[in-house]
Amino acid sequence: MSQQPTPQSVLAGLEVHKGLEAKQQPHWTDPEAVVEATAELAKQPPLVFAGEVDQLRDRLAAAAHGKAFLLQGGDCAETFAGATADQIRNRVKTVLQMAVVLTYGASMPVIKLGRMAGQFAKPRSNDTETRGDVTLPAYRGDIVNGYDFTPESRSADPRRMVKGYHTAASTLNLIRAFTQGGFADLRQVHEWNKGFVSNPANQRYESLAAEIDRALQFMTAIGADFSEMKRTEFFVSHEALLLDYERPMTRIDSRTGLPYNTSAHFVWIGERTRDLDGAHVDLLSRVRNPIGVKLGPTVDGDTALRLIDKLDPEREPGRLTFITRMGADKIRDALPPLLERVRDSGATPLWVTDPMHGNGITTPNGYKTRRFEDVMNELKGFFEAHREVGTYPGGIHVELTGDDVTECLGGSENIDEATLATRYESLCDPRLNHMQSLELAFQVAEELTSASR
Ligand code: PEP
Ligand code: CO
């Protein structure tokens, strides 16, 4: 009889990548505390179950073949303080509202995937931050250090990884409660959307909302089983950046004997850590989860094909998602040749657009922001590129919050540079607020409906 490997032997198996270059890791100052924290993490129960992870892979396979659409969204950087019932509820609510609109627009199932319950670690362009004549380590996300600009707060503290685990667990628990316990009832979500379009600023979306209304009335009339529509599938994801966290959360599934990252259903590799010979690509090449890779405007076809060979050698449907983040001014030139090259190789990864990270600007008054119109422009470029090449535009990846923050410019509320200061809360990149997120969903739905007519 074969013996089940213990978590320890699993970890040993995953030490392989340790000799490889690991970019964007914190400089821990207390090695013993790192050993303690990772040992503590290795003892904690998994946050997700391998069966759910497999189910998400199947759903993503459908999206890669044009039979489903992915909506991935949430904070740029979740914070421990932000893991409150209200904020989690508002984000889940926003994603559910967007999903209903997109489902109607795409006439296909929408896979809901939060950038939630573990999106705590951030890559930074500089290792340090200087204010006046003081230089301190950069903020790398709550799972590494604090945002306050003091030496104590900015020092990397491994115990934060354990807190990150518990915060992810309580966030995921509430997500599961909301999405299984009746909060996600389709009729209720639609009522929220009716509230959104009743605002005079959003009048242009009224006719689409009215169409959805008629569809729901039709379903009621024919006696559709609404008890089934009280719950919904909702998956979670984050950037697998902090290796000292991801490694102990990677375990062998007792059912299949295969390694899974049990900290999220889906994990992705960022634009800054996707080196073919780097530790991040190596670690994720070994897990069974569906995984993503961000691709910026400078990526070439060869690199994309090598990433496919390394991360998805079996060309398994749903395994690999390419999340392109080119910038509104580059996508129409950069994306089509990439799509062609990958298509011609016979590979069918899921193609998703992140219209946020290529469109960052800094205002003269010092705010990191993005223009809603640039985000929409990149989205349109994404659909155009796929139409041109004959590949499937499989989903969107956005940074959003359910709160009424003022971090991105524009939208129907016309947030301008002066307004940014009123409620700018992000510790990292600017997020679409509740209204802007819904507007984006309505506009993408319009795009999808016109494509299918
Ligand atoms: C992010 O998604 O927050 C991020 C850092 O993206 P990218 O790796 O594409 O820059
Ligand atoms: Co970001």
Short mmCIF file of C-alpha atoms in Angstrom, two decimals, residues 148-445:
data_model
loop_
_atom_site.label_atom_id
_atom_site.label_comp_id
_atom_site.label_asym_id
_atom_site.label_seq_id
_atom_site.Cartn_x
_atom_site.Cartn_y
_atom_site.Cartn_z
CA ASP A 148 2.90 53.42 7.97
CA PHE A 149 6.14 55.14 7.11
CA THR A 150 8.15 54.19 10.21
CA PRO A 151 11.12 51.81 10.50
CA GLU A 152 9.11 49.45 12.79
CA SER A 153 6.13 49.26 10.48
CA ARG A 154 8.15 48.91 7.28
CA SER A 155 10.34 46.12 8.62
CA ALA A 156 9.30 42.76 7.09
CA ASP A 157 7.61 40.64 9.77
CA PRO A 158 7.12 36.91 9.02
CA ARG A 159 4.33 36.63 11.62
CA ARG A 160 2.23 38.67 9.22
CA MET A 161 2.05 35.59 6.97
CA VAL A 162 0.15 33.71 9.67
CA LYS A 163 -2.17 36.69 10.10
CA GLY A 164 -2.59 36.73 6.30
CA TYR A 165 -3.71 33.11 6.39
CA HIS A 166 -6.30 33.76 9.10
CA THR A 167 -7.57 36.91 7.40
CA ALA A 168 -7.92 35.01 4.13
CA ALA A 169 -9.79 32.24 5.99
CA SER A 170 -12.32 34.62 7.53
CA THR A 171 -12.77 36.49 4.25
CA LEU A 172 -13.36 33.27 2.35
CA ASN A 173 -15.77 32.08 5.03
CA LEU A 174 -17.91 35.17 4.56
CA ILE A 175 -17.74 34.88 0.76
CA ARG A 176 -18.96 31.31 1.01
CA ALA A 177 -21.76 32.38 3.38
CA PHE A 178 -22.91 35.19 1.09
CA THR A 179 -22.82 33.16 -2.10
CA GLN A 180 -24.44 30.03 -0.66
CA GLY A 181 -26.82 31.50 1.90
CA GLY A 182 -29.30 33.47 -0.21
CA PHE A 183 -27.55 36.84 -0.58
CA ALA A 184 -26.68 36.03 -4.20
CA ASP A 185 -30.31 35.42 -5.25
CA LEU A 186 -30.49 36.39 -8.91
CA ARG A 187 -33.69 38.40 -8.44
CA GLN A 188 -32.14 40.41 -5.62
CA VAL A 189 -28.99 41.11 -7.61
CA HIS A 190 -31.15 42.34 -10.48
CA GLU A 191 -33.05 44.65 -8.08
CA TRP A 192 -29.71 46.21 -7.10
CA ASN A 193 -28.96 46.78 -10.77
CA LYS A 194 -32.34 48.47 -11.23
CA GLY A 195 -31.26 50.88 -8.48
CA PHE A 196 -28.09 51.62 -10.45
CA VAL A 197 -29.86 52.40 -13.74
CA SER A 198 -32.52 54.52 -12.00
CA ASN A 199 -29.77 57.08 -11.37
CA PRO A 200 -30.17 59.69 -14.16
CA ALA A 201 -26.41 59.49 -14.84
CA ASN A 202 -26.83 55.87 -15.89
CA GLN A 203 -29.87 56.27 -18.11
CA ARG A 204 -28.10 54.91 -21.17
CA TYR A 205 -28.01 51.46 -19.55
CA GLU A 206 -31.75 51.39 -18.85
CA SER A 207 -32.72 49.51 -21.99
CA LEU A 208 -30.26 46.68 -21.29
CA ALA A 209 -31.53 46.44 -17.70
CA ALA A 210 -35.10 46.38 -19.03
CA GLU A 211 -34.19 43.49 -21.34
CA ILE A 212 -32.80 41.57 -18.37
CA ASP A 213 -35.97 42.38 -16.48
CA ARG A 214 -38.11 40.90 -19.25
CA ALA A 215 -35.91 37.79 -19.34
CA LEU A 216 -36.43 37.30 -15.61
CA GLN A 217 -40.18 37.85 -15.91
CA PHE A 218 -40.26 35.25 -18.66
CA MET A 219 -38.41 32.81 -16.44
CA THR A 220 -40.85 33.44 -13.59
CA ALA A 221 -43.78 32.96 -15.95
CA ILE A 222 -42.56 29.59 -17.18
CA GLY A 223 -41.92 28.48 -13.60
CA ALA A 224 -38.11 28.40 -13.69
CA ASP A 225 -36.62 26.94 -10.54
CA PHE A 226 -35.49 30.02 -8.66
CA SER A 227 -34.45 28.01 -5.62
CA GLU A 228 -31.49 26.96 -7.76
CA MET A 229 -30.64 30.60 -8.40
CA LYS A 230 -30.26 31.55 -4.77
CA ARG A 231 -26.70 30.34 -4.70
CA THR A 232 -23.79 30.86 -6.95
CA GLU A 233 -20.26 29.58 -7.46
CA PHE A 234 -17.61 32.05 -6.44
CA PHE A 235 -13.90 31.31 -6.56
CA VAL A 236 -10.93 33.20 -5.11
CA SER A 237 -7.51 34.09 -6.47
CA HIS A 238 -4.39 36.11 -5.78
CA GLU A 239 -0.93 36.72 -7.17
CA ALA A 240 1.32 33.91 -5.96
CA LEU A 241 4.15 36.26 -5.15
CA LEU A 242 5.34 35.59 -1.63
CA LEU A 243 7.04 32.21 -1.83
CA ASP A 244 7.37 31.72 1.93
CA TYR A 245 3.57 31.82 2.05
CA GLU A 246 2.74 29.89 -1.12
CA ARG A 247 5.16 27.03 -0.46
CA PRO A 248 3.72 25.82 2.88
CA MET A 249 0.21 26.23 1.47
CA THR A 250 1.12 23.83 -1.34
CA ARG A 251 0.08 20.32 -0.35
CA ILE A 252 -0.45 16.87 -1.77
CA ASP A 253 -4.14 16.10 -2.21
CA SER A 254 -4.91 12.85 -0.40
CA ARG A 255 -7.45 11.84 -3.05
CA THR A 256 -5.29 12.16 -6.12
CA GLY A 257 -1.77 12.28 -4.69
CA LEU A 258 -1.12 15.48 -6.67
CA PRO A 259 0.16 18.87 -5.43
CA TYR A 260 -2.28 21.77 -5.12
CA ASN A 261 -1.79 25.29 -3.91
CA THR A 262 -4.47 25.27 -1.22
CA SER A 263 -4.39 29.00 -0.51
CA ALA A 264 -6.69 29.86 -3.45
CA HIS A 265 -8.52 28.23 -6.32
CA PHE A 266 -6.54 30.19 -8.90
CA VAL A 267 -3.14 31.84 -8.55
CA TRP A 268 -1.28 33.97 -11.03
CA ILE A 269 2.27 35.10 -11.78
CA GLY A 270 2.77 38.84 -12.17
CA GLU A 271 4.41 40.71 -15.02
CA ARG A 272 7.52 41.27 -12.89
CA THR A 273 8.08 37.66 -11.81
CA ARG A 274 7.26 35.63 -14.91
CA ASP A 275 10.90 34.82 -15.83
CA LEU A 276 11.06 31.40 -17.43
CA ASP A 277 13.91 30.31 -15.18
CA GLY A 278 12.61 32.02 -12.08
CA ALA A 279 11.24 30.49 -8.90
CA HIS A 280 7.65 31.64 -9.44
CA VAL A 281 7.23 29.93 -12.80
CA ASP A 282 8.91 26.83 -11.40
CA LEU A 283 6.64 26.64 -8.34
CA LEU A 284 3.42 27.10 -10.29
CA SER A 285 4.54 24.62 -12.96
CA ARG A 286 4.27 21.98 -10.22
CA VAL A 287 0.74 22.58 -8.94
CA ARG A 288 -2.53 21.34 -10.37
CA ASN A 289 -4.43 24.61 -9.94
CA PRO A 290 -5.50 26.63 -12.92
CA ILE A 291 -2.93 29.40 -13.13
CA GLY A 292 -2.54 32.76 -14.80
CA VAL A 293 0.38 34.74 -16.19
CA LYS A 294 0.27 38.48 -16.74
CA LEU A 295 1.66 39.57 -20.11
CA GLY A 296 2.73 43.17 -20.68
CA PRO A 297 3.19 45.00 -23.99
CA THR A 298 6.82 43.93 -24.46
CA VAL A 299 6.20 40.20 -24.37
CA ASP A 300 7.07 38.38 -27.58
CA GLY A 301 5.56 35.29 -29.13
CA ASP A 302 8.56 33.10 -28.27
CA THR A 303 8.27 33.93 -24.61
CA ALA A 304 4.56 33.16 -24.63
CA LEU A 305 5.19 29.79 -26.28
CA ARG A 306 7.96 28.94 -23.82
CA LEU A 307 5.65 29.83 -20.94
CA ILE A 308 3.04 27.49 -22.39
CA ASP A 309 5.60 24.69 -22.72
CA LYS A 310 6.72 25.13 -19.16
CA LEU A 311 3.40 25.75 -17.45
CA ASP A 312 1.01 23.74 -19.60
CA PRO A 313 3.06 21.08 -21.40
CA GLU A 314 0.00 18.83 -21.80
CA ARG A 315 -2.07 21.71 -23.27
CA GLU A 316 -4.72 20.92 -20.73
CA PRO A 317 -7.95 22.88 -21.22
CA GLY A 318 -8.43 25.50 -18.50
CA ARG A 319 -4.96 25.08 -17.04
CA LEU A 320 -3.39 28.30 -18.30
CA THR A 321 -4.80 31.81 -18.54
CA PHE A 322 -2.89 34.64 -20.18
CA ILE A 323 -3.91 37.94 -18.66
CA THR A 324 -2.78 40.67 -21.06
CA ARG A 325 -2.18 44.18 -19.70
CA MET A 326 -0.87 46.14 -22.61
CA GLY A 327 -2.16 49.69 -22.22
CA ALA A 328 -4.89 51.31 -24.33
CA ASP A 329 -2.38 52.84 -26.74
CA LYS A 330 -0.47 49.58 -27.34
CA ILE A 331 -2.99 46.76 -27.32
CA ARG A 332 -4.08 47.10 -30.96
CA ASP A 333 -0.47 46.67 -32.12
CA ALA A 334 0.87 44.28 -29.50
CA LEU A 335 -1.97 41.80 -28.99
CA PRO A 336 -2.91 40.53 -32.50
CA PRO A 337 0.56 39.14 -33.39
CA LEU A 338 0.76 37.44 -30.00
CA LEU A 339 -2.66 35.84 -30.46
CA GLU A 340 -1.69 34.69 -33.96
CA ARG A 341 1.55 33.14 -32.82
CA VAL A 342 -0.10 31.20 -30.01
CA ARG A 343 -3.06 30.20 -32.21
CA ASP A 344 -0.68 28.91 -34.90
CA SER A 345 1.14 26.78 -32.33
CA GLY A 346 -2.15 24.97 -31.66
CA ALA A 347 -2.32 26.05 -28.02
CA THR A 348 -5.63 27.36 -26.65
CA PRO A 349 -4.95 29.21 -23.41
CA LEU A 350 -7.73 31.32 -21.94
CA TRP A 351 -7.18 34.94 -22.96
CA VAL A 352 -8.25 37.55 -20.45
CA THR A 353 -7.73 41.31 -20.47
CA ASP A 354 -6.50 43.34 -17.52
CA PRO A 355 -7.29 46.87 -18.75
CA MET A 356 -5.95 48.44 -15.56
CA HIS A 357 -2.20 47.89 -15.20
CA GLY A 358 -1.11 49.29 -18.56
CA ASN A 359 -3.04 52.52 -18.00
CA GLY A 360 -1.60 54.02 -14.84
CA ILE A 361 -0.93 57.77 -14.68
CA THR A 362 0.07 60.17 -11.93
CA THR A 363 -1.83 63.46 -11.68
CA PRO A 364 -0.01 66.75 -11.12
CA ASN A 365 -1.35 66.71 -7.55
CA GLY A 366 0.41 63.38 -6.99
CA TYR A 367 -2.35 60.77 -7.21
CA LYS A 368 -1.76 57.43 -8.91
CA THR A 369 -4.85 57.01 -11.03
CA ARG A 370 -6.37 55.61 -14.23
CA ARG A 371 -8.88 57.09 -16.63
CA PHE A 372 -12.12 55.15 -17.04
CA GLU A 373 -12.01 55.94 -20.76
CA ASP A 374 -8.54 54.40 -21.11
CA VAL A 375 -9.74 51.27 -19.34
CA MET A 376 -12.71 51.05 -21.73
CA ASN A 377 -10.47 51.74 -24.69
CA GLU A 378 -8.17 48.83 -23.81
CA LEU A 379 -11.21 46.59 -23.32
CA LYS A 380 -12.49 47.51 -26.78
CA GLY A 381 -9.01 46.90 -28.24
CA PHE A 382 -9.04 43.46 -26.64
CA PHE A 383 -12.32 42.51 -28.30
CA GLU A 384 -11.15 43.96 -31.63
CA ALA A 385 -7.88 42.00 -31.53
CA HIS A 386 -9.69 38.71 -30.87
CA ARG A 387 -12.23 39.40 -33.61
CA GLU A 388 -9.36 40.12 -36.00
CA VAL A 389 -7.46 36.91 -35.20
CA GLY A 390 -10.44 34.63 -34.63
CA THR A 391 -9.61 33.74 -31.02
CA TYR A 392 -11.95 33.97 -28.01
CA PRO A 393 -11.92 37.03 -25.76
CA GLY A 394 -12.45 34.96 -22.63
CA GLY A 395 -12.78 37.40 -19.77
CA ILE A 396 -11.81 40.49 -17.85
CA HIS A 397 -9.56 41.09 -14.86
CA VAL A 398 -10.21 44.35 -13.01
CA GLU A 399 -9.24 46.14 -9.83
CA LEU A 400 -12.42 47.22 -8.12
CA THR A 401 -14.08 47.86 -4.81
CA GLY A 402 -17.73 47.95 -3.82
CA ASP A 403 -17.29 51.24 -2.00
CA ASP A 404 -17.76 54.78 -3.32
CA VAL A 405 -14.07 55.62 -3.43
CA THR A 406 -12.61 58.23 -5.78
CA GLU A 407 -9.49 56.62 -7.21
CA CYS A 408 -10.08 56.37 -10.99
CA LEU A 409 -10.95 59.39 -13.14
CA GLY A 410 -14.13 59.69 -15.19
CA GLY A 411 -17.16 57.46 -15.45
CA SER A 412 -20.70 58.80 -15.34
CA GLU A 413 -20.02 60.52 -12.00
CA ASN A 414 -17.23 62.37 -13.78
CA ILE A 415 -14.60 62.04 -11.10
CA ASP A 416 -11.99 64.71 -11.85
CA GLU A 417 -8.49 65.33 -10.52
CA ALA A 418 -9.69 67.59 -7.71
CA THR A 419 -12.22 64.96 -6.57
CA LEU A 420 -9.59 62.21 -6.21
CA ALA A 421 -8.63 63.60 -2.80
CA THR A 422 -12.12 63.19 -1.33
CA ARG A 423 -11.99 59.43 -0.88
CA TYR A 424 -8.74 57.88 -2.06
CA GLU A 425 -8.20 54.78 0.06
CA SER A 426 -6.12 52.33 -1.96
CA LEU A 427 -2.67 51.61 -0.55
CA CYS A 428 -1.56 50.47 -3.97
CA ASP A 429 -3.23 50.86 -7.39
CA PRO A 430 -6.43 52.87 -7.98
CA ARG A 431 -9.60 50.79 -8.15
CA LEU A 432 -12.86 51.30 -10.00
CA ASN A 433 -15.56 52.22 -7.49
CA HIS A 434 -18.97 50.56 -7.29
CA MET A 435 -20.57 52.74 -9.99
CA GLN A 436 -17.61 52.63 -12.35
CA SER A 437 -17.50 48.82 -12.03
CA LEU A 438 -21.16 48.51 -12.99
CA GLU A 439 -20.74 50.93 -15.87
CA LEU A 440 -17.85 48.87 -17.13
CA ALA A 441 -19.99 45.72 -16.93
CA PHE A 442 -22.84 47.38 -18.87
CA GLN A 443 -20.44 48.61 -21.55
CA VAL A 444 -18.74 45.22 -21.89
CA ALA A 445 -22.20 43.61 -22.07
#
